[in-house]
mmCIF file of C-alpha atoms and ligand atoms in Angstrom:
data_model
loop_
_atom_site.group_PDB
_atom_site.id
_atom_site.type_symbol
_atom_site.label_atom_id
_atom_site.label_comp_id
_atom_site.label_asym_id
_atom_site.label_seq_id
_atom_site.Cartn_x
_atom_site.Cartn_y
_atom_site.Cartn_z
ATOM 1 C CA MET A 4 -27.507 -5.718 0.931
ATOM 2 C CA ILE A 5 -30.107 -3.756 2.870
ATOM 3 C CA ILE A 6 -32.488 -1.404 1.105
ATOM 4 C CA VAL A 7 -33.885 1.218 3.481
ATOM 5 C CA LEU A 8 -37.178 2.676 2.255
ATOM 6 C CA LYS A 9 -38.540 6.170 2.784
ATOM 7 C CA PRO A 10 -41.262 6.618 5.465
ATOM 8 C CA GLU A 11 -43.799 7.597 2.785
ATOM 9 C CA VAL A 12 -43.044 4.633 0.475
ATOM 10 C CA THR A 13 -46.161 3.161 -1.185
ATOM 11 C CA GLU A 14 -47.111 -0.503 -1.574
ATOM 12 C CA ALA A 15 -46.775 -0.128 -5.361
ATOM 13 C CA GLN A 16 -43.219 1.171 -4.984
ATOM 14 C CA ILE A 17 -42.314 -1.721 -2.642
ATOM 15 C CA LYS A 18 -43.720 -4.190 -5.172
ATOM 16 C CA HIS A 19 -41.741 -2.545 -7.977
ATOM 17 C CA ILE A 20 -38.487 -2.945 -6.006
ATOM 18 C CA ILE A 21 -39.261 -6.550 -5.032
ATOM 19 C CA ASP A 22 -40.050 -7.450 -8.654
ATOM 20 C CA LYS A 23 -36.746 -5.911 -9.753
ATOM 21 C CA VAL A 24 -34.746 -7.777 -7.078
ATOM 22 C CA LYS A 25 -36.436 -11.090 -7.938
ATOM 23 C CA GLY A 26 -35.897 -10.407 -11.624
ATOM 24 C CA LEU A 27 -32.167 -10.265 -10.889
ATOM 25 C CA GLY A 28 -32.328 -13.757 -9.396
ATOM 26 C CA LEU A 29 -32.022 -12.570 -5.765
ATOM 27 C CA THR A 30 -34.233 -13.170 -2.747
ATOM 28 C CA PRO A 31 -35.830 -10.133 -1.034
ATOM 29 C CA HIS A 32 -36.997 -10.201 2.603
ATOM 30 C CA VAL A 33 -39.339 -7.389 3.537
ATOM 31 C CA SER A 34 -39.348 -6.274 7.141
ATOM 32 C CA LYS A 35 -41.971 -3.724 8.180
ATOM 33 C CA GLY A 36 -41.339 -1.744 11.351
ATOM 34 C CA ALA A 37 -43.492 0.909 13.024
ATOM 35 C CA GLU A 38 -41.601 3.715 11.278
ATOM 36 C CA ARG A 39 -39.636 2.149 8.463
ATOM 37 C CA THR A 40 -39.674 -0.715 6.033
ATOM 38 C CA ILE A 41 -36.443 -2.333 4.970
ATOM 39 C CA ILE A 42 -35.729 -4.989 2.367
ATOM 40 C CA GLY A 43 -32.888 -7.398 3.009
ATOM 41 C CA VAL A 44 -31.506 -8.959 -0.143
ATOM 42 C CA ILE A 45 -29.791 -12.347 -0.109
ATOM 43 C CA GLY A 46 -27.624 -13.503 -2.990
ATOM 44 C CA PRO A 47 -24.576 -12.301 -4.921
ATOM 45 C CA GLU A 48 -24.386 -8.556 -4.388
ATOM 46 C CA ASP A 49 -22.468 -7.849 -7.568
ATOM 47 C CA VAL A 50 -25.590 -7.660 -9.723
ATOM 48 C CA LEU A 51 -27.122 -5.122 -7.354
ATOM 49 C CA ARG A 52 -23.972 -3.012 -7.277
ATOM 50 C CA VAL A 53 -24.413 -2.180 -10.916
ATOM 51 C CA THR A 54 -28.150 -1.553 -10.486
ATOM 52 C CA PRO A 55 -28.819 2.021 -9.322
ATOM 53 C CA LEU A 56 -31.328 1.043 -6.606
ATOM 54 C CA GLU A 57 -31.064 4.496 -5.028
ATOM 55 C CA ALA A 58 -32.789 5.796 -8.155
ATOM 56 C CA PHE A 59 -35.950 3.743 -7.497
ATOM 57 C CA PRO A 60 -38.911 5.712 -6.106
ATOM 58 C CA GLY A 61 -39.352 5.079 -2.385
ATOM 59 C CA VAL A 62 -35.699 4.102 -1.728
ATOM 60 C CA GLU A 63 -33.824 6.187 0.810
ATOM 61 C CA ASN A 64 -30.552 4.354 1.202
ATOM 62 C CA VAL A 65 -28.780 1.173 0.112
ATOM 63 C CA ILE A 66 -26.313 -0.436 2.503
ATOM 64 C CA PRO A 67 -23.962 -3.111 1.170
ATOM 65 C CA VAL A 68 -23.340 -5.925 3.648
ATOM 66 C CA LEU A 69 -20.251 -7.385 2.028
ATOM 67 C CA ALA A 70 -17.069 -5.458 1.354
ATOM 68 C CA PRO A 71 -16.605 -4.839 -2.379
ATOM 69 C CA PHE A 72 -13.148 -6.370 -2.279
ATOM 70 C CA ARG A 73 -12.912 -10.122 -2.263
ATOM 71 C CA LEU A 74 -9.504 -11.703 -2.903
ATOM 72 C CA VAL A 75 -7.725 -9.293 -0.558
ATOM 73 C CA SER A 76 -10.227 -9.820 2.263
ATOM 74 C CA ARG A 77 -9.844 -11.715 5.521
ATOM 75 C CA GLU A 78 -12.959 -13.669 4.613
ATOM 76 C CA PHE A 79 -11.163 -14.991 1.539
ATOM 77 C CA ARG A 80 -8.044 -15.956 3.493
ATOM 78 C CA LYS A 81 -8.097 -16.154 7.290
ATOM 79 C CA GLU A 82 -4.352 -16.478 7.840
ATOM 80 C CA ASP A 83 -1.818 -13.720 7.114
ATOM 81 C CA SER A 84 -0.218 -13.907 3.677
ATOM 82 C CA VAL A 85 3.535 -14.357 3.791
ATOM 83 C CA ILE A 86 5.223 -13.090 0.652
ATOM 84 C CA ASP A 87 8.542 -14.299 -0.621
ATOM 85 C CA LEU A 88 10.679 -11.366 -1.768
ATOM 86 C CA GLY A 89 13.587 -13.551 -2.875
ATOM 87 C CA LYS A 90 17.095 -13.950 -1.411
ATOM 88 C CA GLY A 91 15.541 -15.710 1.581
ATOM 89 C CA ILE A 92 13.492 -12.702 2.723
ATOM 90 C CA LYS A 93 9.800 -13.131 3.523
ATOM 91 C CA ILE A 94 7.334 -10.488 4.650
ATOM 92 C CA GLY A 95 4.073 -10.952 6.541
ATOM 93 C CA GLY A 96 5.346 -13.506 9.054
ATOM 94 C CA LYS A 97 7.010 -12.990 12.411
ATOM 95 C CA GLU A 98 10.025 -11.197 10.978
ATOM 96 C CA ILE A 99 9.855 -7.429 10.398
ATOM 97 C CA VAL A 100 11.388 -6.447 7.046
ATOM 98 C CA VAL A 101 13.162 -3.105 6.767
ATOM 99 C CA MET A 102 13.608 -1.573 3.314
ATOM 100 C CA ALA A 103 16.051 1.310 3.247
ATOM 101 C CA GLY A 104 18.085 3.410 0.865
ATOM 102 C CA PRO A 105 18.111 6.704 -0.974
ATOM 103 C CA CYS A 106 15.035 8.374 -2.377
ATOM 104 C CA THR A 107 16.722 8.517 -5.771
ATOM 105 C CA ILE A 108 19.597 6.527 -7.206
ATOM 106 C CA GLU A 109 22.262 9.153 -7.920
ATOM 107 C CA ASN A 110 25.371 7.203 -8.939
ATOM 108 C CA ILE A 111 26.837 3.759 -8.355
ATOM 109 C CA ASP A 112 29.476 4.738 -5.775
ATOM 110 C CA ASN A 113 27.031 6.562 -3.605
ATOM 111 C CA LEU A 114 24.476 3.721 -3.905
ATOM 112 C CA PHE A 115 27.116 1.188 -2.862
ATOM 113 C CA GLU A 116 28.110 3.325 0.101
ATOM 114 C CA ILE A 117 24.514 3.727 1.343
ATOM 115 C CA ALA A 118 23.681 0.071 0.651
ATOM 116 C CA ARG A 119 26.652 -1.164 2.699
ATOM 117 C CA GLU A 120 25.545 1.022 5.590
ATOM 118 C CA VAL A 121 21.897 -0.038 5.561
ATOM 119 C CA LYS A 122 22.897 -3.680 5.280
ATOM 120 C CA LYS A 123 25.270 -3.337 8.232
ATOM 121 C CA ALA A 124 22.436 -1.805 10.246
ATOM 122 C CA GLY A 125 20.143 -4.767 9.465
ATOM 123 C CA ALA A 126 18.047 -3.751 6.452
ATOM 124 C CA THR A 127 17.452 -6.611 4.030
ATOM 125 C CA VAL A 128 15.854 -4.686 1.163
ATOM 126 C CA LEU A 129 17.544 -1.853 -0.729
ATOM 127 C CA ARG A 130 15.269 0.893 -2.025
ATOM 128 C CA GLY A 131 16.167 3.415 -4.705
ATOM 129 C CA GLY A 132 14.116 5.329 -7.230
ATOM 130 C CA ALA A 133 15.045 5.242 -10.916
ATOM 131 C CA PHE A 134 11.768 6.679 -12.195
ATOM 132 C CA LYS A 135 10.822 9.524 -9.881
ATOM 133 C CA PRO A 136 7.333 11.021 -9.563
ATOM 134 C CA ARG A 137 8.296 14.658 -9.009
ATOM 135 C CA THR A 138 5.788 17.407 -8.348
ATOM 136 C CA SER A 139 7.732 19.709 -10.661
ATOM 137 C CA PRO A 140 8.638 18.724 -14.236
ATOM 138 C CA TYR A 141 11.899 20.680 -13.740
ATOM 139 C CA SER A 142 13.046 18.490 -10.828
ATOM 140 C CA PHE A 143 15.364 15.519 -11.395
ATOM 141 C CA GLN A 144 13.289 12.716 -12.920
ATOM 142 C CA GLY A 145 15.587 9.780 -12.111
ATOM 143 C CA LEU A 146 18.266 7.837 -13.989
ATOM 144 C CA GLY A 147 15.786 5.409 -15.586
ATOM 145 C CA LYS A 148 17.284 2.168 -16.918
ATOM 146 C CA ALA A 149 20.815 3.146 -15.875
ATOM 147 C CA GLY A 150 19.563 3.529 -12.301
ATOM 148 C CA LEU A 151 17.903 0.111 -12.395
ATOM 149 C CA GLN A 152 21.153 -1.444 -13.599
ATOM 150 C CA MET A 153 23.000 0.134 -10.670
ATOM 151 C CA LEU A 154 20.389 -1.129 -8.230
ATOM 152 C CA ARG A 155 20.685 -4.664 -9.562
ATOM 153 C CA GLU A 156 24.466 -4.584 -9.454
ATOM 154 C CA VAL A 157 24.576 -3.340 -5.863
ATOM 155 C CA GLY A 158 21.766 -5.674 -4.749
ATOM 156 C CA ASN A 159 23.497 -8.712 -6.241
ATOM 157 C CA GLU A 160 26.885 -7.783 -4.887
ATOM 158 C CA LEU A 161 25.604 -7.291 -1.331
ATOM 159 C CA GLY A 162 22.849 -9.934 -1.353
ATOM 160 C CA LEU A 163 20.078 -7.400 -0.785
ATOM 161 C CA VAL A 164 16.551 -7.624 -2.188
ATOM 162 C CA THR A 165 15.851 -4.571 -4.371
ATOM 163 C CA ILE A 166 12.779 -2.390 -4.749
ATOM 164 C CA SER A 167 12.088 0.465 -7.164
ATOM 165 C CA GLU A 168 9.070 2.365 -8.402
ATOM 166 C CA VAL A 169 7.400 1.792 -11.750
ATOM 167 C CA MET A 170 5.366 4.788 -12.898
ATOM 168 C CA ASP A 171 4.286 3.806 -16.369
ATOM 169 C CA SER A 172 2.632 0.616 -17.586
ATOM 170 C CA ARG A 173 5.040 0.644 -20.554
ATOM 171 C CA ASP A 174 7.982 0.232 -18.133
ATOM 172 C CA VAL A 175 6.679 -2.728 -16.118
ATOM 173 C CA ASP A 176 8.724 -5.346 -18.006
ATOM 174 C CA LEU A 177 11.851 -3.211 -17.829
ATOM 175 C CA VAL A 178 11.586 -2.624 -14.078
ATOM 176 C CA ALA A 179 10.647 -6.284 -13.477
ATOM 177 C CA GLU A 180 13.763 -7.355 -15.372
ATOM 178 C CA TYR A 181 16.041 -5.503 -12.939
ATOM 179 C CA VAL A 182 14.396 -5.426 -9.495
ATOM 180 C CA ASP A 183 12.943 -7.958 -7.064
ATOM 181 C CA VAL A 184 9.946 -5.882 -5.900
ATOM 182 C CA LEU A 185 8.027 -3.323 -7.968
ATOM 183 C CA GLN A 186 6.733 -0.272 -6.146
ATOM 184 C CA ILE A 187 3.541 1.523 -7.140
ATOM 185 C CA GLY A 188 3.803 5.050 -5.768
ATOM 186 C CA CYS A 189 1.016 6.864 -3.985
ATOM 187 C CA ARG A 190 0.276 9.029 -7.029
ATOM 188 C CA ASN A 191 -0.393 5.927 -9.094
ATOM 189 C CA MET A 192 -2.423 3.955 -6.577
ATOM 190 C CA GLN A 193 -5.477 4.315 -8.791
ATOM 191 C CA ASN A 194 -3.733 4.049 -12.141
ATOM 192 C CA PHE A 195 -5.813 1.020 -13.032
ATOM 193 C CA ASN A 196 -3.956 0.196 -16.246
ATOM 194 C CA LEU A 197 -0.693 0.093 -14.316
ATOM 195 C CA LEU A 198 -2.318 -2.075 -11.633
ATOM 196 C CA LYS A 199 -3.519 -4.514 -14.310
ATOM 197 C CA GLU A 200 0.007 -4.679 -15.772
ATOM 198 C CA VAL A 201 1.626 -5.535 -12.435
ATOM 199 C CA GLY A 202 -1.219 -8.001 -11.814
ATOM 200 C CA ALA A 203 0.052 -9.965 -14.798
ATOM 201 C CA ILE A 204 3.667 -10.331 -13.642
ATOM 202 C CA LYS A 205 5.190 -12.829 -11.248
ATOM 203 C CA LYS A 206 7.058 -10.434 -8.957
ATOM 204 C CA PRO A 207 5.968 -8.950 -5.624
ATOM 205 C CA VAL A 208 4.394 -5.498 -5.718
ATOM 206 C CA LEU A 209 4.481 -2.833 -3.016
ATOM 207 C CA LEU A 210 1.332 -0.744 -3.315
ATOM 208 C CA LYS A 211 1.505 2.637 -1.574
ATOM 209 C CA ARG A 212 -1.663 4.253 -0.296
ATOM 210 C CA GLY A 213 -2.713 7.336 -2.233
ATOM 211 C CA MET A 214 -2.374 10.552 -0.259
ATOM 212 C CA ALA A 215 -6.126 11.186 -0.560
ATOM 213 C CA SER A 216 -7.346 7.603 -0.550
ATOM 214 C CA THR A 217 -9.123 5.588 2.103
ATOM 215 C CA VAL A 218 -7.925 2.219 3.319
ATOM 216 C CA LYS A 219 -10.812 0.667 1.375
ATOM 217 C CA ASP A 220 -9.714 2.481 -1.801
ATOM 218 C CA MET A 221 -6.248 1.008 -1.286
ATOM 219 C CA LEU A 222 -7.718 -2.471 -0.865
ATOM 220 C CA MET A 223 -9.774 -2.056 -4.042
ATOM 221 C CA SER A 224 -6.562 -1.155 -5.882
ATOM 222 C CA ALA A 225 -4.862 -4.228 -4.429
ATOM 223 C CA GLU A 226 -7.863 -6.261 -5.628
ATOM 224 C CA TYR A 227 -6.966 -5.238 -9.202
ATOM 225 C CA ILE A 228 -3.528 -6.809 -8.805
ATOM 226 C CA LEU A 229 -4.755 -9.997 -7.126
ATOM 227 C CA SER A 230 -7.583 -10.424 -9.616
ATOM 228 C CA GLY A 231 -4.955 -10.352 -12.375
ATOM 229 C CA GLY A 232 -3.343 -13.407 -10.766
ATOM 230 C CA ASN A 233 -0.569 -11.776 -8.729
ATOM 231 C CA PHE A 234 -1.180 -12.466 -5.022
ATOM 232 C CA SER A 235 2.219 -11.112 -3.926
ATOM 233 C CA VAL A 236 1.076 -7.677 -2.830
ATOM 234 C CA ILE A 237 2.397 -5.668 0.112
ATOM 235 C CA LEU A 238 0.490 -2.559 1.184
ATOM 236 C CA CYS A 239 2.104 0.614 2.471
ATOM 237 C CA GLU A 240 0.814 3.435 4.673
ATOM 238 C CA ARG A 241 2.851 6.537 3.798
ATOM 239 C CA GLY A 242 0.779 9.357 5.232
ATOM 240 C CA ILE A 243 -2.296 11.135 3.924
ATOM 241 C CA ARG A 244 -3.185 14.769 3.293
ATOM 242 C CA THR A 245 -4.933 16.425 6.223
ATOM 243 C CA PHE A 246 -5.233 19.993 7.522
ATOM 244 C CA GLU A 247 -2.209 19.392 9.753
ATOM 245 C CA ASP A 248 0.820 21.161 8.334
ATOM 246 C CA SER A 249 3.519 20.275 10.870
ATOM 247 C CA THR A 250 4.382 17.220 8.831
ATOM 248 C CA ARG A 251 4.543 16.601 5.087
ATOM 249 C CA ASN A 252 1.625 14.167 5.418
ATOM 250 C CA THR A 253 -0.237 12.732 8.407
ATOM 251 C CA LEU A 254 0.785 9.166 9.167
ATOM 252 C CA ASP A 255 -2.510 7.327 9.598
ATOM 253 C CA ILE A 256 -1.312 4.831 12.147
ATOM 254 C CA SER A 257 -4.795 3.346 12.489
ATOM 255 C CA ALA A 258 -4.536 2.231 8.853
ATOM 256 C CA VAL A 259 -2.248 -0.564 10.081
ATOM 257 C CA PRO A 260 -4.694 -2.367 12.415
ATOM 258 C CA VAL A 261 -7.649 -1.491 10.166
ATOM 259 C CA THR A 262 -5.927 -3.089 7.177
ATOM 260 C CA LYS A 263 -4.992 -6.106 9.268
ATOM 261 C CA GLN A 264 -8.640 -6.580 10.217
ATOM 262 C CA LEU A 265 -9.899 -6.273 6.669
ATOM 263 C CA SER A 266 -7.151 -8.023 4.753
ATOM 264 C CA HIS A 267 -4.646 -10.871 4.898
ATOM 265 C CA LEU A 268 -2.025 -8.866 2.987
ATOM 266 C CA PRO A 269 1.097 -7.544 4.723
ATOM 267 C CA ILE A 270 1.271 -3.812 5.393
ATOM 268 C CA ILE A 271 4.365 -1.708 6.000
ATOM 269 C CA VAL A 272 4.817 1.899 7.111
ATOM 270 C CA ASP A 273 6.849 4.583 5.336
ATOM 271 C CA PRO A 274 7.687 7.101 8.055
ATOM 272 C CA SER A 275 9.924 9.157 5.735
ATOM 273 C CA HIS A 276 7.313 10.386 3.245
ATOM 274 C CA ALA A 277 4.800 10.788 6.076
ATOM 275 C CA ALA A 278 7.073 12.969 8.210
ATOM 276 C CA GLY A 279 8.988 14.900 5.582
ATOM 277 C CA LYS A 280 11.568 15.648 8.312
ATOM 278 C CA TRP A 281 14.267 13.237 9.463
ATOM 279 C CA GLY A 282 13.864 14.187 13.118
ATOM 280 C CA LEU A 283 10.352 12.710 13.173
ATOM 281 C CA VAL A 284 11.169 9.527 11.300
ATOM 282 C CA PRO A 285 12.312 7.411 14.312
ATOM 283 C CA SER A 286 9.130 8.072 16.321
ATOM 284 C CA LEU A 287 6.860 7.233 13.397
ATOM 285 C CA ALA A 288 8.872 4.129 12.545
ATOM 286 C CA LYS A 289 8.571 2.886 16.129
ATOM 287 C CA ALA A 290 4.856 3.646 16.201
ATOM 288 C CA GLY A 291 4.434 1.668 12.970
ATOM 289 C CA ILE A 292 6.029 -1.460 14.401
ATOM 290 C CA ALA A 293 4.162 -1.099 17.694
ATOM 291 C CA ALA A 294 0.887 -0.862 15.728
ATOM 292 C CA GLY A 295 1.566 -4.164 13.976
ATOM 293 C CA ALA A 296 3.217 -3.208 10.681
ATOM 294 C CA ASP A 297 5.128 -5.981 8.913
ATOM 295 C CA GLY A 298 7.946 -3.724 7.850
ATOM 296 C CA LEU A 299 9.221 -0.231 7.162
ATOM 297 C CA LEU A 300 10.379 1.749 4.140
ATOM 298 C CA ILE A 301 12.948 4.320 5.245
ATOM 299 C CA GLU A 302 14.974 6.823 3.258
ATOM 300 C CA VAL A 303 18.652 6.840 4.172
ATOM 301 C CA HIS A 304 21.368 9.008 2.625
ATOM 302 C CA ASN A 305 25.035 9.322 3.490
ATOM 303 C CA ARG A 306 25.056 13.082 2.757
ATOM 304 C CA PRO A 307 21.431 14.273 3.032
ATOM 305 C CA GLU A 308 22.401 17.889 2.450
ATOM 306 C CA GLU A 309 23.640 16.901 -1.007
ATOM 307 C CA ALA A 310 20.782 14.493 -1.808
ATOM 308 C CA VAL A 311 19.119 15.007 -5.161
ATOM 309 C CA SER A 312 15.701 14.454 -3.612
ATOM 310 C CA ASP A 313 14.130 14.188 -0.163
ATOM 311 C CA GLY A 314 17.332 14.983 1.746
ATOM 312 C CA ALA A 315 15.287 16.673 4.490
ATOM 313 C CA GLN A 316 13.615 13.413 5.452
ATOM 314 C CA SER A 317 16.601 11.119 4.950
ATOM 315 C CA LEU A 318 18.358 9.601 7.949
ATOM 316 C CA ILE A 319 22.127 9.464 8.011
ATOM 317 C CA PRO A 320 23.427 5.888 8.408
ATOM 318 C CA GLU A 321 24.412 6.382 12.067
ATOM 319 C CA ARG A 322 20.891 7.433 13.020
ATOM 320 C CA PHE A 323 19.395 4.650 10.958
ATOM 321 C CA SER A 324 21.581 2.132 12.731
ATOM 322 C CA GLU A 325 20.612 3.509 16.146
ATOM 323 C CA LEU A 326 16.935 3.351 15.151
ATOM 324 C CA MET A 327 17.253 -0.281 14.059
ATOM 325 C CA LEU A 328 18.482 -1.245 17.520
ATOM 326 C CA GLN A 329 15.534 0.522 19.141
ATOM 327 C CA LEU A 330 13.158 -1.117 16.697
ATOM 328 C CA LYS A 331 14.485 -4.490 17.660
ATOM 329 C CA GLY A 332 13.286 -3.954 21.223
ATOM 330 C CA ILE A 333 9.861 -2.791 20.053
ATOM 331 C CA ALA A 334 9.534 -5.709 17.662
ATOM 332 C CA ASN A 335 10.304 -8.159 20.483
ATOM 333 C CA SER A 336 7.795 -6.504 22.783
ATOM 334 C CA VAL A 337 4.990 -7.047 20.255
ATOM 335 C CA GLY A 338 5.962 -10.652 19.549
ATOM 336 C CA ARG A 339 7.875 -9.961 16.331
ATOM 337 C CA LYS A 340 11.511 -10.237 15.323
ATOM 338 C CA LEU A 341 13.900 -7.892 13.583
ATOM 339 C CA ASN A 342 16.939 -9.142 11.692
ATOM 340 C CA GLU A 343 18.705 -11.585 14.024
ATOM 341 C CA ASN A 344 22.141 -10.506 12.829
ATOM 342 C CA ILE A 345 21.972 -7.166 14.617
HETATM 343 C C1 PEP B 424 8.958 6.830 -2.845
HETATM 344 O O1 PEP B 424 8.828 5.975 -1.945
HETATM 345 O O2 PEP B 424 9.966 6.907 -3.554
HETATM 346 C C2 PEP B 424 7.867 7.792 -3.116
HETATM 347 C C3 PEP B 424 7.935 8.648 -4.131
HETATM 348 O O3 PEP B 424 6.853 7.722 -2.232
HETATM 349 P P1 PEP B 424 5.304 8.130 -2.402
HETATM 350 O O4 PEP B 424 4.826 7.489 -3.676
HETATM 351 O O5 PEP B 424 4.690 7.545 -1.182
HETATM 352 O O6 PEP B 424 5.251 9.625 -2.428
HETATM 353 MN MN1 MN B 425 11.409 10.162 -1.527
#
């Protein structure tokens, strides 16, 4: 940590700060320049983080040297984490993992139909919401447990890994009983109680970036899950709120390489919730893979015009299948692989 002092700082104020730092068991190094004096502090930064050094007279600014996240950081683990999702599917290695399916589970027949199509096109993970975070309390809220049962039935029948959102810490055990991967939606990225609950389970968690959160905020949220003992975390860039209104959210493509630099965890891109319009989804999906994402989360619906939610951004199976073939070429060109069976 570096403590930058004000130009008019007095010797007494410097001594006061040094005494405080030493009192915390840390080693201060004073460096006096022509214009400014700075104090470098060596030792565990945690104790200083909870000490409001900015409040000390003579202090202008405090600059942390280490990132506040630890277990998720590249320093903690140099090599990329590869996470086992079950049914032979791993994410974070060479293979790109595509998760696809409807926004909301509507009924078993329709889920089967969509699942068969996405599987045929090369997706290995079936998505489907049973607990839906809707902006309006009057919108369809999801089928709950019945939806989870359908997802498990279809996933088992077709050999697909399943993923579904958990919104409430009271539902973590229920969702974990039925699905392979638990999704934390963007609106709950900083629901710390929920993060602690999924930190205590033994299933992989997909953590979506909050729509008004920085990459570092997302990594701090992931740190909650890892610090609870669950290292199977996949991050997801799904677009953030900006002044741009041509899309539902702005896909922050730079979040992919930035996250890769800072963390060993896999990161995927959700082009559907970023775009909000199906016509933009293929371009964003391709950009995600080109930027180094480990996978994609794509909404697919067999009859988008009848979809209960997010029909406007859902691809029909034919377009999804066409996209998968294009993605294969992009994956190869950046040294990755997409499902070898397509
Ligand atoms: C979803 O993927 O079902 C979803 C609701 O996405 P987000 O949390 O990113 O809005
Ligand atoms: Mn959706």
